[in-house]
Short mmCIF file of C-alpha atoms and ligand atoms in Angstrom, two decimals:
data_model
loop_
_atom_site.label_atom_id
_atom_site.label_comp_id
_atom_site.label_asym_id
_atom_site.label_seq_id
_atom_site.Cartn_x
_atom_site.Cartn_y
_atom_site.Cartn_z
CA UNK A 624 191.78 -15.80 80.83
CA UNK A 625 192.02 -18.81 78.40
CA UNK A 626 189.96 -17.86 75.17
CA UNK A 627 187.20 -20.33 73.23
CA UNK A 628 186.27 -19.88 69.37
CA UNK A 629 182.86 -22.40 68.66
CA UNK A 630 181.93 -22.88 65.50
CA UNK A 631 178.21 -24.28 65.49
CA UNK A 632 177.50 -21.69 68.43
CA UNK A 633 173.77 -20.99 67.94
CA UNK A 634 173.29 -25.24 67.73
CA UNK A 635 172.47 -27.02 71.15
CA UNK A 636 176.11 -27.83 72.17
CA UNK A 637 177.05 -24.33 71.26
CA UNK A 638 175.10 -22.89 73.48
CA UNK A 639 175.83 -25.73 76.72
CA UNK A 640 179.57 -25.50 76.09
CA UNK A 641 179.39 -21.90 75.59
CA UNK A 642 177.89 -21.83 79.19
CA UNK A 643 179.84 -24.31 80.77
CA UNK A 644 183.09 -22.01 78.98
CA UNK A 645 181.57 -18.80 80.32
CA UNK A 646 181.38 -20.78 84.06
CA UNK A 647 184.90 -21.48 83.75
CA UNK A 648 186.21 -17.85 83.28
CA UNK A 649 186.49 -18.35 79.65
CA UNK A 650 186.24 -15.30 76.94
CA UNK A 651 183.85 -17.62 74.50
CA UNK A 652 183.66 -16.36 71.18
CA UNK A 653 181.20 -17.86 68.52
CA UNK A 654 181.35 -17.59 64.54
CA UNK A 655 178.14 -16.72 63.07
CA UNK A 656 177.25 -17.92 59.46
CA UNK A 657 175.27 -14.89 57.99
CA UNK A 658 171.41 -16.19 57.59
CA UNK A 659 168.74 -14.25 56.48
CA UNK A 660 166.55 -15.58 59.64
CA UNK A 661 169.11 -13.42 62.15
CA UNK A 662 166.56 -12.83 64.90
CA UNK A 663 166.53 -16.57 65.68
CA UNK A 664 169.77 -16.65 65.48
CA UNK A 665 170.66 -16.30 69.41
CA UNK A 666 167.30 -18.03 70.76
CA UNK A 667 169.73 -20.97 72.16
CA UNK A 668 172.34 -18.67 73.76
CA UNK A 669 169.36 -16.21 74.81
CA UNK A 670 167.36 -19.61 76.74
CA UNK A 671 170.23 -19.83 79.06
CA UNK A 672 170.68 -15.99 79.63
CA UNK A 673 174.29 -15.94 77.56
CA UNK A 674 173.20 -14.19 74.87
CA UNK A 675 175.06 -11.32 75.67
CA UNK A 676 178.19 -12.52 76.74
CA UNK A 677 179.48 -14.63 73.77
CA UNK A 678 181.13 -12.40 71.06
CA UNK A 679 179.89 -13.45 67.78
CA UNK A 680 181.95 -13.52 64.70
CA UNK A 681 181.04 -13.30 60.83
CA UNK A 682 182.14 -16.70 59.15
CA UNK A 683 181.76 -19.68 57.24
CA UNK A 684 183.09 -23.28 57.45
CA UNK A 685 182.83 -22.96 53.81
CA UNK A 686 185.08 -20.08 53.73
CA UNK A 687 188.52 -20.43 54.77
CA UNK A 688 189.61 -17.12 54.46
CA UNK A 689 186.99 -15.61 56.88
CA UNK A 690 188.12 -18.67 59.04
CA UNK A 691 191.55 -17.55 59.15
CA UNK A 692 190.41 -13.63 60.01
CA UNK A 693 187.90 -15.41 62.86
CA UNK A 694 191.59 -16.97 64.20
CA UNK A 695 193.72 -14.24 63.83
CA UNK A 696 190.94 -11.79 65.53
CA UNK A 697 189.82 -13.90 68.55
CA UNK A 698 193.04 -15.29 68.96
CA UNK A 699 191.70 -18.85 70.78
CA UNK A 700 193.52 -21.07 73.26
CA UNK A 701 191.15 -23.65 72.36
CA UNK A 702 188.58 -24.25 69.00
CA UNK A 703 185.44 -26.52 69.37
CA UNK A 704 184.30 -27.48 65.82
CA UNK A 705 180.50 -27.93 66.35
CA UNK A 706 179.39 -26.55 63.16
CA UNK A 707 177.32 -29.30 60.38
CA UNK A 708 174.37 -29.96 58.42
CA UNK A 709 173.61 -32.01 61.01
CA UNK A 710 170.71 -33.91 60.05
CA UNK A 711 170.87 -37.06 58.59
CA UNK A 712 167.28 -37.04 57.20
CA UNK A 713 168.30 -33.35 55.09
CA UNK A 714 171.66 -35.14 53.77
CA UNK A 715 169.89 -37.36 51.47
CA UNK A 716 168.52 -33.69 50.16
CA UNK A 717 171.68 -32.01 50.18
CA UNK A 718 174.47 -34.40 49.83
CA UNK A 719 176.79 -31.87 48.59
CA UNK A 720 176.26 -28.85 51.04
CA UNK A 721 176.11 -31.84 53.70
CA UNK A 722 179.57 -32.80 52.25
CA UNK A 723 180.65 -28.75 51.94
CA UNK A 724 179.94 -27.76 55.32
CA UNK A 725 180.34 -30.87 57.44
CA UNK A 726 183.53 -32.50 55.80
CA UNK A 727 185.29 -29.79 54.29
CA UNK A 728 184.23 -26.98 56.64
CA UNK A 729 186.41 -29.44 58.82
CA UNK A 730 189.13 -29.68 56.60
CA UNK A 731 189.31 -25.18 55.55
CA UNK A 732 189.51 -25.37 59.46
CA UNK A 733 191.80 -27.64 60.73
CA UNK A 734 193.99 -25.99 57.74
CA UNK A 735 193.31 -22.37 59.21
CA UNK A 736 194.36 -23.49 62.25
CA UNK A 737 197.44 -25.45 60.98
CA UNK A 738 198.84 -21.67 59.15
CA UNK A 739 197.74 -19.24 61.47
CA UNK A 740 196.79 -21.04 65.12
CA UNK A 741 199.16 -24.23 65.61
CA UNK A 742 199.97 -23.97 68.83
CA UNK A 743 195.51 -24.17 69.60
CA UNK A 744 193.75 -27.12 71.09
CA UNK A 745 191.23 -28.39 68.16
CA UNK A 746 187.92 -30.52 69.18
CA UNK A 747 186.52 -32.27 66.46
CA UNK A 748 182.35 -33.09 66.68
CA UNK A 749 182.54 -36.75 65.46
CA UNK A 750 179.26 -38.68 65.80
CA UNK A 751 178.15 -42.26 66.36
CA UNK A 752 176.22 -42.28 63.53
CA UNK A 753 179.80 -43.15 61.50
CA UNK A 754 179.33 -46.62 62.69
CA UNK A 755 176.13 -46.39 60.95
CA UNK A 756 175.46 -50.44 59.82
CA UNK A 757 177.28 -51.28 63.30
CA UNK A 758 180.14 -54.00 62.99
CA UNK A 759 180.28 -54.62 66.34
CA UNK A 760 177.50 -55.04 69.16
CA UNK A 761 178.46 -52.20 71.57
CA UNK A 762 180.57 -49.75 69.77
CA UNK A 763 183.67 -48.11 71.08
CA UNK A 764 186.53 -45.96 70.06
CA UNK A 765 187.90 -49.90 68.15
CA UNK A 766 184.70 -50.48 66.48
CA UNK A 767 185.24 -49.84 62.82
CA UNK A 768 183.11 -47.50 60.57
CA UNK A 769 180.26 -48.27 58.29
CA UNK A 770 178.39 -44.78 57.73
CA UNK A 771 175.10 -45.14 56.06
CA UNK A 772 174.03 -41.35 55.07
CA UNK A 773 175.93 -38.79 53.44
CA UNK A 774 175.60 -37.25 56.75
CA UNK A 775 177.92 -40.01 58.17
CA UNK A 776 179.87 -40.00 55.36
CA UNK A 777 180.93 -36.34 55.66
CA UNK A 778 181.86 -36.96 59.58
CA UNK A 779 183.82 -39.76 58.26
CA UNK A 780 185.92 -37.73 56.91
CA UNK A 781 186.30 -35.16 58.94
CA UNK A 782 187.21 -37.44 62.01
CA UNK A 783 189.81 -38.87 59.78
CA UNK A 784 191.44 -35.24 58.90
CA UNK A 785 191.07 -34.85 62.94
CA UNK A 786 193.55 -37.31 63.21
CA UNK A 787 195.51 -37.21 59.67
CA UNK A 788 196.32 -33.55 61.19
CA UNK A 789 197.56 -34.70 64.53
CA UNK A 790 199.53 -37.36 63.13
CA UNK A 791 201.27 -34.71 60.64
CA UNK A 792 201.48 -32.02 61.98
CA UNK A 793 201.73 -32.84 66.08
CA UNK A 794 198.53 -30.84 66.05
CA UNK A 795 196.49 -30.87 69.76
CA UNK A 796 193.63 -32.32 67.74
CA UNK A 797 191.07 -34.73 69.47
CA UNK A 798 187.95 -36.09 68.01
CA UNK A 799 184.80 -36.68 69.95
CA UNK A 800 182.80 -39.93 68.57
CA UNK A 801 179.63 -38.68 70.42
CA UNK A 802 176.25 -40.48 70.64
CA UNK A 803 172.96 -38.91 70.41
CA UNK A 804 172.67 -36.54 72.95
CA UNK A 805 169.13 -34.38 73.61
CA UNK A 806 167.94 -31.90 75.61
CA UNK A 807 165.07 -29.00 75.38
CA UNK A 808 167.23 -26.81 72.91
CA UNK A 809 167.57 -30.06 70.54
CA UNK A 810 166.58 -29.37 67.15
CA UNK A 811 162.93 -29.87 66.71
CA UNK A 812 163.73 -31.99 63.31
CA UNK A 813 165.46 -34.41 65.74
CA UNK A 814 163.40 -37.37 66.73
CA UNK A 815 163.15 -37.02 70.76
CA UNK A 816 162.73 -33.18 70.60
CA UNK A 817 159.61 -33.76 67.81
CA UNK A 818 158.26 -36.28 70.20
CA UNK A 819 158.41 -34.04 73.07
CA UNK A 820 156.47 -31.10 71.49
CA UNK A 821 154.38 -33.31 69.93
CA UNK A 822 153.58 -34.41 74.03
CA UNK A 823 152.48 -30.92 74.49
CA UNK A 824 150.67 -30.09 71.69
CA UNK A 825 148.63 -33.16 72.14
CA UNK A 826 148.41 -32.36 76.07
CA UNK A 827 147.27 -28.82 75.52
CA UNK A 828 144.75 -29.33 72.67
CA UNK A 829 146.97 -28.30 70.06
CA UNK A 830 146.81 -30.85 68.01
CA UNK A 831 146.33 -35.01 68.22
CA UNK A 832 148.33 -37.02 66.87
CA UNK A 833 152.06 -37.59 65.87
CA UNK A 834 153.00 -38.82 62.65
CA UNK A 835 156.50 -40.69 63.34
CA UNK A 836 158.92 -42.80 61.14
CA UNK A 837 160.71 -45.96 62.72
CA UNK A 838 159.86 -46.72 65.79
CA UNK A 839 162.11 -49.71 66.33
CA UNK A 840 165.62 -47.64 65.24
CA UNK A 841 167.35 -47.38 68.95
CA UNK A 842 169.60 -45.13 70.22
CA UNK A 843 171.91 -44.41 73.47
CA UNK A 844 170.68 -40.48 74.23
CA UNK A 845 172.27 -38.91 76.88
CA UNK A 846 172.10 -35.24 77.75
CA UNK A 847 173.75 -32.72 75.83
CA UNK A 848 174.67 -30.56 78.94
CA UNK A 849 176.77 -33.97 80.10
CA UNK A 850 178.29 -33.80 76.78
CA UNK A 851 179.74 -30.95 76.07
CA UNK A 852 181.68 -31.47 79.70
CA UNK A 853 183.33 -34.18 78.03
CA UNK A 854 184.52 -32.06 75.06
CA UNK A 855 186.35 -29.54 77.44
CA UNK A 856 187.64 -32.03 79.20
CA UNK A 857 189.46 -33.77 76.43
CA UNK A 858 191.34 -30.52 75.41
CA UNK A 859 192.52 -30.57 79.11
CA UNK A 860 194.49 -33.50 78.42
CA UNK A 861 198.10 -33.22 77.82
CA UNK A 862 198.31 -35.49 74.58
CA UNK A 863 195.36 -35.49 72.31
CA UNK A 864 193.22 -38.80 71.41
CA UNK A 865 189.56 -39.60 70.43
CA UNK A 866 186.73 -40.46 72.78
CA UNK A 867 183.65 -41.94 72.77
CA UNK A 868 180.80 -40.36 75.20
CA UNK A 869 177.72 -42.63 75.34
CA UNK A 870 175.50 -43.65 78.51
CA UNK A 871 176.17 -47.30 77.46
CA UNK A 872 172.01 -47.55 77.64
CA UNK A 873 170.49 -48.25 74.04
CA UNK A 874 166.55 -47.51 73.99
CA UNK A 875 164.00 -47.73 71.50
CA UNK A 876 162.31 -44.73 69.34
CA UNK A 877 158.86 -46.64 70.48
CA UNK A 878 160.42 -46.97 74.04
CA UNK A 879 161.04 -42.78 74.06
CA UNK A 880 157.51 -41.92 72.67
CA UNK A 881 156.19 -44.54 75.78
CA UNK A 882 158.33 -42.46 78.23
CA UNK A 883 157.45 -38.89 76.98
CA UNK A 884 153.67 -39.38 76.87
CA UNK A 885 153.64 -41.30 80.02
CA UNK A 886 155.33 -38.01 81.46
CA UNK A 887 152.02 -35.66 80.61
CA UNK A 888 149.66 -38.81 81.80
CA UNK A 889 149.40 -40.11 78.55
CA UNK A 890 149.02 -42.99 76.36
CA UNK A 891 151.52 -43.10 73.45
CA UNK A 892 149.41 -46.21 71.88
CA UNK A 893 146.44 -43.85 70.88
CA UNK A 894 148.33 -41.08 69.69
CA UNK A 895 151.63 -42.45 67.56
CA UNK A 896 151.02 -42.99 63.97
CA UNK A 897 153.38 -44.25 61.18
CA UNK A 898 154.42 -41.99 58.20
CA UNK A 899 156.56 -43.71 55.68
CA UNK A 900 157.76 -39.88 54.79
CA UNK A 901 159.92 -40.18 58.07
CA UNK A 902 161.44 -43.23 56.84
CA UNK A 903 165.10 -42.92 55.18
CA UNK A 904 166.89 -43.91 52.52
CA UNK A 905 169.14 -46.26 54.79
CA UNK A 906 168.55 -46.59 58.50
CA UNK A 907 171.10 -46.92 61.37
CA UNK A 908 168.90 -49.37 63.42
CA UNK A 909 170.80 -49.83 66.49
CA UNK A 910 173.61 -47.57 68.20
CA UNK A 911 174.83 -48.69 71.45
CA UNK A 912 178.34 -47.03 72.75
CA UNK A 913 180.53 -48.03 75.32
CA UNK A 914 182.96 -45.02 76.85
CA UNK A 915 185.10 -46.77 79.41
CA UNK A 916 188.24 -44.90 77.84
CA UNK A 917 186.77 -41.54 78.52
CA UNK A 918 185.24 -42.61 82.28
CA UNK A 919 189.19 -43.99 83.11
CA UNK A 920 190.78 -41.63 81.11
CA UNK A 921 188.96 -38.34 81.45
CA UNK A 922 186.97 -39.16 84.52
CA UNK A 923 183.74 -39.11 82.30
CA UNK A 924 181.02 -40.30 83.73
CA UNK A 925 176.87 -39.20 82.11
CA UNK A 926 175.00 -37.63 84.83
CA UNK A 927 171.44 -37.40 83.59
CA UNK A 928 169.11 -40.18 83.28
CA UNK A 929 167.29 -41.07 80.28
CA UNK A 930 163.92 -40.35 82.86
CA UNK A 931 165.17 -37.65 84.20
CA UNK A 932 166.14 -35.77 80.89
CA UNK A 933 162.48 -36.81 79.07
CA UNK A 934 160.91 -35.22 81.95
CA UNK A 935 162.94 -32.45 81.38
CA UNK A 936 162.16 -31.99 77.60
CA UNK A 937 158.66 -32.49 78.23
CA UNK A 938 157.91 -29.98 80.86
CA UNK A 939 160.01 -27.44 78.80
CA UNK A 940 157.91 -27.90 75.41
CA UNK A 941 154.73 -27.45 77.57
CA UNK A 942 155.85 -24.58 79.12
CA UNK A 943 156.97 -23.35 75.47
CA UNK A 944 153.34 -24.13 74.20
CA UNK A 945 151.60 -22.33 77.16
CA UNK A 946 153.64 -19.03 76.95
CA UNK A 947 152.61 -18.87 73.09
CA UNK A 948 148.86 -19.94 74.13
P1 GDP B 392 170.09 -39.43 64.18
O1 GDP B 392 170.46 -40.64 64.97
O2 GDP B 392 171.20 -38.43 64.12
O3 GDP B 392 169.56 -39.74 62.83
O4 GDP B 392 168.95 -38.68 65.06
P2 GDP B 392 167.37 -38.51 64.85
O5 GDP B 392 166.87 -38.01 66.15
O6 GDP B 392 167.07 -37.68 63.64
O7 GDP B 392 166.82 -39.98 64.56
C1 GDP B 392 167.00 -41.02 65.49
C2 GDP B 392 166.24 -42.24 65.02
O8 GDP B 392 164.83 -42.01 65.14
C3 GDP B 392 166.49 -42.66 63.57
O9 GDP B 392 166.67 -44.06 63.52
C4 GDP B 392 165.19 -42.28 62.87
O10 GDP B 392 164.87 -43.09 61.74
C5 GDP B 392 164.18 -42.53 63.99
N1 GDP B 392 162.90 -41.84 63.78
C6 GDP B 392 161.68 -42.40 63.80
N2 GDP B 392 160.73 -41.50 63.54
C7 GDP B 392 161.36 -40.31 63.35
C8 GDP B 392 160.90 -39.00 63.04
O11 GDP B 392 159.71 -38.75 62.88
N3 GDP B 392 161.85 -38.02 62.95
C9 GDP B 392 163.18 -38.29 63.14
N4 GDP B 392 164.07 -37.29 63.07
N5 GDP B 392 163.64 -39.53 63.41
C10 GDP B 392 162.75 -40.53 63.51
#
């Protein structure tokens, strides 16, 4: 039985890879950051009816030496570093516990990994958001970086140490360049999951209207559940390399909210408003990503739809609202 350790377990591609793991035979084990909010902390894992079968384990990305007990305890075959501040908007906030957790948290664990788990497959959570103020029209796995949040900054670096470490130290280290990628357990912060609830709010009374930031930024979203496939599959590989997973379909925020309120029968037009609170600092206004290397050389291929996943998200925030109503 091959053995998983996830950091970022409790996030959304925690819990899809820890299913997809758990479907696979895998024992899936997930470090757990102490938080004083602990009964939330397994709502992901507990919506797919997992919840019981990953083994958590007390650690910190910040902390190297509870890192290096997490390895030497679960012993892992494989280590999925999922674990960030993850949203761009909050790195502006907290540049420097963006910087702690979701550069150097990378770094204290590619290091515990290097002294006490060599021999382990490492899968680093890179994002698209690294080519930030894009330098090239469709981005790919060539495209060079121009991050444009401290957010970006700190995967930056991280991605680099990915493959600084695999360079050094012959290290089975791969890096996933990811782009956005949704689905109902998405973060409600996140723009496609706040758009969705806001749909069913609005469609059950709850509220109605939805205060929004740019609504021309575009993004390629595919579904999380078609992500984290890709992940496992590039530890399968024989000689580790970094991948880009994207649909290769760019849409805009505007474009989404159209979609997700046409879902519930409605029209976004008389419900959207503009905040300039949701604007940032620096905006990445187009991401567009092309993964031909991981379709040829991982047999990658998205499976959900942009449609099909909306309707999706949709139909699970109103079902959300109406159990609470
Ligand atoms: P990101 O690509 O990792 O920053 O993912 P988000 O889902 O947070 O944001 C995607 C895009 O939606 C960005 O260009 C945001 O500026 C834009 N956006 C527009 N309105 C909103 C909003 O109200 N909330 C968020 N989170 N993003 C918004």
């Amino acid at each position: 039985m091959k053995r998983a350790l996830i950091t970022g377990v409790t996030g959304q591609d925690g819990a899809y890879l820890s299913q997809l793991l758990l479907a696979k035979g895998y024992a899936v084990f997930g470090l757990l950051r102490r938080s004083a909010s602990a009964d939330v902390i397994a709502e992901r894992l507990r919506w797919l009816g997992i919840a019981g079968q990953v083994t958590l384990v007390d650690g910190n990305l910040t902390d190297i030496s509870s890192l290096i007990r997490a390895l030497n305890e679960t012993a892992p075959d494989e280590i999925y570093n999922l674990g960030a501040q993850s949203f761009v908007k909050a790195s502006w906030n907290q540049p420097l516990l963006t910087g702690q957790v979701t550069a150097m948290g990378a770094a204290n664990l590619l290091e515990a990994v290097r002294l006490v788990r060599p021999q382990a497959r490492f899968y680093q959570a890179s994002s698209s958001e690294m080519y930030g103020l894009i330098q090239e029209k469709v981005q790919s796995e060539k495209t060079p970086f121009y991050p444009r949040s401290p957010y970006a900054v700190a995967k930056l670096y991280a991605h680099w140490l990915t493959v600084n470490y695999r360079e050094s130290f012959g290290m089975h280290a791969s890096s996933g360049i990811l782009f956005n990628h949704e689905s109902p357990l998405r973060g409600i912060e996140f723009v496609t999951r706040k758009v969705t609830d806001g749909v069913a709010r609005i469609k059950l009374g709850l509220a109605t209207e939805l205060a929004m930031g740019n609504l021309d930024a575009t993004r390629d979203w595919g579904h999380a559940r078609d992500y984290v496939e890709g992940m496992w599959r590039m530890l399968q590989q024989d000689v580790a390399d970094d991948y880009v997973l994207a649909t290769g379909r760019t849409t805009s925020v505007r474009e989404f909210c159209r979609l997700a309120f046409a879902h519930a029968g409605l029209d976004y037009e008389r419900h959207v408003k503009t905040d300039v609170a949701f604007l940032r600092p620096a905006e990445v206004d187009v991401l567009h990503g092309a993964a031909r290397k991981a379709r040829e050389k991982l047999g990658w291929t998205p499976a959900t739809s942009l449609e099909t996943m909306v309707a999706e998200m949709v139909d699970a925030d109103l079902a959300r609202h109406r159990a609470r109503m």
